[in-house]
PDB file of C-alpha atoms in Angstrom:
ATOM      1  CA  MET F1187       0.000   0.000   0.000  1.00 41.00           C
ATOM      2  CA  GLY F1188       1.232   3.467  -0.827  1.00 55.00           C
ATOM      3  CA  HIS F1189       0.954   5.259   2.495  1.00 80.00           C
ATOM      4  CA  ASP F1190       4.416   6.910   2.508  1.00 86.00           C
ATOM      5  CA  ILE F1191       4.090  10.673   2.366  1.00 88.00           C
ATOM      6  CA  THR F1192       6.187  13.117   0.368  1.00 91.00           C
ATOM      7  CA  ASP F1193       4.778  16.384   1.781  1.00 93.00           C
ATOM      8  CA  PHE F1194       3.686  16.396   5.437  1.00 96.00           C
ATOM      9  CA  ASP F1195       1.902  19.742   5.304  1.00 95.00           C
ATOM     10  CA  THR F1196      -0.226  18.730   2.318  1.00 95.00           C
ATOM     11  CA  GLU F1197      -0.767  15.026   2.956  1.00 95.00           C
ATOM     12  CA  VAL F1198      -1.252  15.166   6.718  1.00 96.00           C
ATOM     13  CA  LEU F1199      -2.006  18.637   8.060  1.00 96.00           C
ATOM     14  CA  GLN F1200      -4.068  20.007   5.173  1.00 96.00           C
ATOM     15  CA  ARG F1201      -5.698  16.663   4.406  1.00 96.00           C
ATOM     16  CA  SER F1202      -6.777  16.378   8.048  1.00 95.00           C
ATOM     17  CA  HIS F1203      -9.192  19.256   7.427  1.00 94.00           C
ATOM     18  CA  GLU F1204     -11.095  16.916   5.057  1.00 93.00           C
ATOM     19  CA  VAL F1205     -10.720  13.599   6.893  1.00 93.00           C
ATOM     20  CA  PRO F1206      -8.801  12.505  10.025  1.00 95.00           C
ATOM     21  CA  VAL F1207      -5.252  11.320   9.261  1.00 97.00           C
ATOM     22  CA  LEU F1208      -3.482   8.656  11.307  1.00 97.00           C
ATOM     23  CA  ALA F1209       0.252   9.372  10.952  1.00 97.00           C
ATOM     24  CA  ASP F1210       2.817   6.694  11.762  1.00 98.00           C
ATOM     25  CA  PHE F1211       6.258   8.205  12.439  1.00 97.00           C
ATOM     26  CA  TRP F1212       8.688   5.372  11.760  1.00 97.00           C
ATOM     27  CA  ALA F1213      12.075   4.358  10.290  1.00 97.00           C
ATOM     28  CA  PRO F1214      13.071   1.293   8.258  1.00 96.00           C
ATOM     29  CA  TRP F1215      15.773   0.273  10.768  1.00 97.00           C
ATOM     30  CA  CYS F1216      13.285   0.272  13.704  1.00 97.00           C
ATOM     31  CA  GLY F1217      12.159  -3.251  14.672  1.00 96.00           C
ATOM     32  CA  PRO F1218       9.041  -2.171  16.575  1.00 97.00           C
ATOM     33  CA  CYS F1219       8.109   0.044  13.600  1.00 97.00           C
ATOM     34  CA  ARG F1220       8.296  -2.943  11.266  1.00 96.00           C
ATOM     35  CA  THR F1221       6.017  -4.857  13.661  1.00 97.00           C
ATOM     36  CA  LEU F1222       3.465  -2.055  14.040  1.00 97.00           C
ATOM     37  CA  GLY F1223       3.348  -0.982  10.379  1.00 95.00           C
ATOM     38  CA  PRO F1224       1.478  -4.016   9.011  1.00 96.00           C
ATOM     39  CA  ILE F1225      -1.056  -3.828  11.853  1.00 97.00           C
ATOM     40  CA  LEU F1226      -1.781  -0.177  11.044  1.00 97.00           C
ATOM     41  CA  GLU F1227      -1.996  -0.935   7.314  1.00 95.00           C
ATOM     42  CA  LYS F1228      -4.501  -3.740   7.952  1.00 96.00           C
ATOM     43  CA  ILE F1229      -6.691  -1.472  10.082  1.00 96.00           C
ATOM     44  CA  ALA F1230      -6.398   1.352   7.525  1.00 95.00           C
ATOM     45  CA  ALA F1231      -7.525  -0.959   4.727  1.00 94.00           C
ATOM     46  CA  ALA F1232     -10.780  -1.523   6.628  1.00 92.00           C
ATOM     47  CA  ALA F1233     -11.367   2.152   7.551  1.00 90.00           C
ATOM     48  CA  ASN F1234     -13.756   2.709   4.621  1.00 87.00           C
ATOM     49  CA  GLY F1235     -12.701   6.337   4.241  1.00 87.00           C
ATOM     50  CA  ARG F1236     -13.540   7.349   7.812  1.00 88.00           C
ATOM     51  CA  TRP F1237      -9.842   8.197   8.183  1.00 94.00           C
ATOM     52  CA  VAL F1238      -6.676   7.861   6.111  1.00 95.00           C
ATOM     53  CA  PHE F1239      -3.239   6.503   6.927  1.00 97.00           C
ATOM     54  CA  ALA F1240       0.101   8.223   6.352  1.00 97.00           C
ATOM     55  CA  LYS F1241       3.563   6.850   7.037  1.00 97.00           C
ATOM     56  CA  VAL F1242       6.201   9.454   7.899  1.00 97.00           C
ATOM     57  CA  ASN F1243       9.751   8.121   7.579  1.00 96.00           C
ATOM     58  CA  VAL F1244      11.643  10.174  10.174  1.00 97.00           C
ATOM     59  CA  ASP F1245      14.957   9.578   8.367  1.00 96.00           C
ATOM     60  CA  GLU F1246      13.558  11.171   5.209  1.00 95.00           C
ATOM     61  CA  HIS F1247      11.548  13.859   7.006  1.00 96.00           C
ATOM     62  CA  THR F1248      13.912  14.964   9.774  1.00 95.00           C
ATOM     63  CA  GLN F1249      12.554  18.514   9.860  1.00 96.00           C
ATOM     64  CA  VAL F1250       8.987  17.242  10.278  1.00 96.00           C
ATOM     65  CA  ALA F1251      10.123  14.913  13.070  1.00 95.00           C
ATOM     66  CA  THR F1252      11.781  17.871  14.800  1.00 96.00           C
ATOM     67  CA  GLU F1253       8.757  20.139  14.322  1.00 95.00           C
ATOM     68  CA  GLN F1254       6.428  17.439  15.652  1.00 95.00           C
ATOM     69  CA  GLU F1255       8.803  16.791  18.590  1.00 95.00           C
ATOM     70  CA  ILE F1256       9.131  13.091  17.829  1.00 96.00           C
ATOM     71  CA  SER F1257      11.419  11.714  20.532  1.00 94.00           C
ATOM     72  CA  GLY F1258      10.976   7.992  19.922  1.00 95.00           C
ATOM     73  CA  ILE F1259       9.512   5.712  17.288  1.00 97.00           C
ATOM     74  CA  PRO F1260       7.121   4.290  16.443  1.00 97.00           C
ATOM     75  CA  ASP F1261       5.018   7.319  17.308  1.00 98.00           C
ATOM     76  CA  VAL F1262       1.433   7.343  16.023  1.00 98.00           C
ATOM     77  CA  ARG F1263      -0.694  10.494  15.986  1.00 98.00           C
ATOM     78  CA  LEU F1264      -4.246  11.141  14.888  1.00 97.00           C
ATOM     79  CA  PHE F1265      -4.606  14.539  13.192  1.00 97.00           C
ATOM     80  CA  HIS F1266      -7.927  16.283  12.615  1.00 95.00           C
ATOM     81  CA  LYS F1267      -8.337  19.867  11.454  1.00 93.00           C
ATOM     82  CA  GLY F1268      -4.566  20.308  11.721  1.00 94.00           C
ATOM     83  CA  VAL F1269      -4.246  19.308  15.372  1.00 94.00           C
ATOM     84  CA  VAL F1270      -3.406  16.086  17.184  1.00 96.00           C
ATOM     85  CA  LEU F1271      -6.484  14.450  18.742  1.00 93.00           C
ATOM     86  CA  GLY F1272      -4.504  11.617  20.321  1.00 95.00           C
ATOM     87  CA  SER F1273      -1.245   9.716  20.093  1.00 96.00           C
ATOM     88  CA  PHE F1274       0.617   6.657  21.296  1.00 97.00           C
ATOM     89  CA  SER F1275       4.190   5.389  21.180  1.00 96.00           C
ATOM     90  CA  GLY F1276       5.450   1.877  20.774  1.00 96.00           C
ATOM     91  CA  VAL F1277       3.809  -1.259  19.471  1.00 96.00           C
ATOM     92  CA  ARG F1278       0.136  -1.819  20.256  1.00 96.00           C
ATOM     93  CA  SER F1279      -2.143  -4.740  19.520  1.00 96.00           C
ATOM     94  CA  GLU F1280      -4.782  -4.479  16.816  1.00 96.00           C
ATOM     95  CA  ARG F1281      -7.442  -4.454  19.526  1.00 96.00           C
ATOM     96  CA  ASP F1282      -5.740  -1.576  21.384  1.00 97.00           C
ATOM     97  CA  ILE F1283      -5.430   0.442  18.180  1.00 96.00           C
ATOM     98  CA  HIS F1284      -9.131  -0.044  17.466  1.00 93.00           C
ATOM     99  CA  LYS F1285      -9.906   1.214  20.994  1.00 92.00           C
ATOM    100  CA  PHE F1286      -7.606   4.204  20.461  1.00 94.00           C
ATOM    101  CA  LEU F1287      -9.365   5.082  17.209  1.00 93.00           C
ATOM    102  CA  GLU F1288     -12.836   4.572  18.685  1.00 85.00           C
ATOM    103  CA  HIS F1289     -11.957   6.915  21.527  1.00 85.00           C
ATOM    104  CA  HIS F1290     -10.266   9.641  19.450  1.00 89.00           C
ATOM    105  CA  LEU F1291     -11.943   9.713  16.043  1.00 88.00           C
ATOM    106  CA  PRO F1292     -14.550  12.421  15.652  1.00 83.00           C
ATOM    107  CA  SER F1293     -18.050  11.123  15.086  1.00 77.00           C
ATOM    108  CA  PRO F1294     -19.048  10.831  11.433  1.00 75.00           C
ATOM    109  CA  ARG F1295     -22.442  12.078  12.615  1.00 78.00           C
ATOM    110  CA  ALA F1296     -21.287  15.305  14.283  1.00 79.00           C
ATOM    111  CA  ALA F1297     -23.313  17.338  11.772  1.00 81.00           C
ATOM    112  CA  GLU F1298     -26.499  15.667  13.028  1.00 86.00           C
ATOM    113  CA  VAL F1299     -25.718  16.685  16.599  1.00 87.00           C
ATOM    114  CA  ALA F1300     -25.147  20.246  15.373  1.00 87.00           C
ATOM    115  CA  GLU F1301     -28.502  20.150  13.565  1.00 91.00           C
ATOM    116  CA  ALA F1302     -30.211  19.008  16.778  1.00 91.00           C
ATOM    117  CA  ARG F1303     -28.593  21.871  18.677  1.00 91.00           C
ATOM    118  CA  LEU F1304     -29.977  24.307  16.090  1.00 93.00           C
ATOM    119  CA  LEU F1305     -33.432  22.809  16.602  1.00 93.00           C
ATOM    120  CA  MET F1306     -33.061  23.406  20.334  1.00 92.00           C
ATOM    121  CA  GLU F1307     -32.119  27.036  19.692  1.00 93.00           C
ATOM    122  CA  GLU F1308     -35.419  27.290  17.784  1.00 94.00           C
ATOM    123  CA  GLN F1309     -37.204  25.852  20.852  1.00 94.00           C
ATOM    124  CA  ARG F1310     -37.999  22.649  18.884  1.00 94.00           C
ATOM    125  CA  PHE F1311     -36.896  20.349  21.684  1.00 93.00           C
ATOM    126  CA  GLY F1312     -39.101  17.414  20.645  1.00 93.00           C
ATOM    127  CA  ASP F1313     -37.681  17.403  17.113  1.00 93.00           C
ATOM    128  CA  ALA F1314     -34.148  17.669  18.495  1.00 93.00           C
ATOM    129  CA  ALA F1315     -34.720  14.802  20.919  1.00 93.00           C
ATOM    130  CA  GLN F1316     -36.165  12.617  18.162  1.00 93.00           C
ATOM    131  CA  LYS F1317     -33.128  13.252  15.943  1.00 90.00           C
ATOM    132  CA  LEU F1318     -30.713  12.542  18.788  1.00 92.00           C
ATOM    133  CA  GLU F1319     -32.495   9.367  19.885  1.00 92.00           C
ATOM    134  CA  ALA F1320     -32.304   8.039  16.323  1.00 91.00           C
ATOM    135  CA  LEU F1321     -28.602   8.878  16.169  1.00 88.00           C
ATOM    136  CA  LEU F1322     -27.955   7.114  19.468  1.00 90.00           C
ATOM    137  CA  GLN F1323     -29.644   3.967  18.153  1.00 90.00           C
ATOM    138  CA  THR F1324     -26.807   3.581  15.640  1.00 86.00           C
ATOM    139  CA  GLU F1325     -24.030   5.279  17.621  1.00 83.00           C
ATOM    140  CA  PRO F1326     -24.745   4.634  21.324  1.00 85.00           C
ATOM    141  CA  ARG F1327     -21.322   5.840  22.513  1.00 79.00           C
ATOM    142  CA  ASN F1328     -21.712   9.296  20.988  1.00 81.00           C
ATOM    143  CA  ALA F1329     -21.117  11.452  24.078  1.00 80.00           C
ATOM    144  CA  ALA F1330     -22.014  14.707  22.304  1.00 83.00           C
ATOM    145  CA  ALA F1331     -25.381  13.283  21.259  1.00 87.00           C
ATOM    146  CA  ARG F1332     -26.061  11.979  24.768  1.00 88.00           C
ATOM    147  CA  MET F1333     -25.251  15.383  26.282  1.00 88.00           C
ATOM    148  CA  ALA F1334     -27.424  17.205  23.753  1.00 90.00           C
ATOM    149  CA  LEU F1335     -30.285  14.780  24.402  1.00 91.00           C
ATOM    150  CA  MET F1336     -30.154  15.550  28.116  1.00 91.00           C
ATOM    151  CA  GLN F1337     -30.348  19.258  27.280  1.00 91.00           C
ATOM    152  CA  ALA F1338     -33.291  18.684  24.926  1.00 88.00           C
ATOM    153  CA  ALA F1339     -35.285  16.798  27.559  1.00 82.00           C
TER     154      ALA F1339
END
């Protein structure tokens, strides 16, 4: 898979304004990096566009590694809207990486929560609650939707 970046600003920072980007800071000589890389690639292949994967070779992108204050590898960071939402260092199991992503990825349904909040501003609390309850049926862990639903009640 072609996940190696050539331009960090374009392929990670700017792209993260469109879709979250999981960046793996690694080096070819790093044993743990070679272990983690295939796990990340497997998970990325199943992401269905919810997020994209970028590999940042710290030997080829030394300035980026310095700017991002990478002190050890592998270092994995989730970027969204140009900022880091979460990170981890070292090798993690596939299960742990899924948990990390579940915890840190923004909801694909954030726009629906925003719409419900607009309904509440219009004093349409019943409509807002109905929208939020439907959202929570498919995404029960959506904390923003749960909080908004409590406010709509």
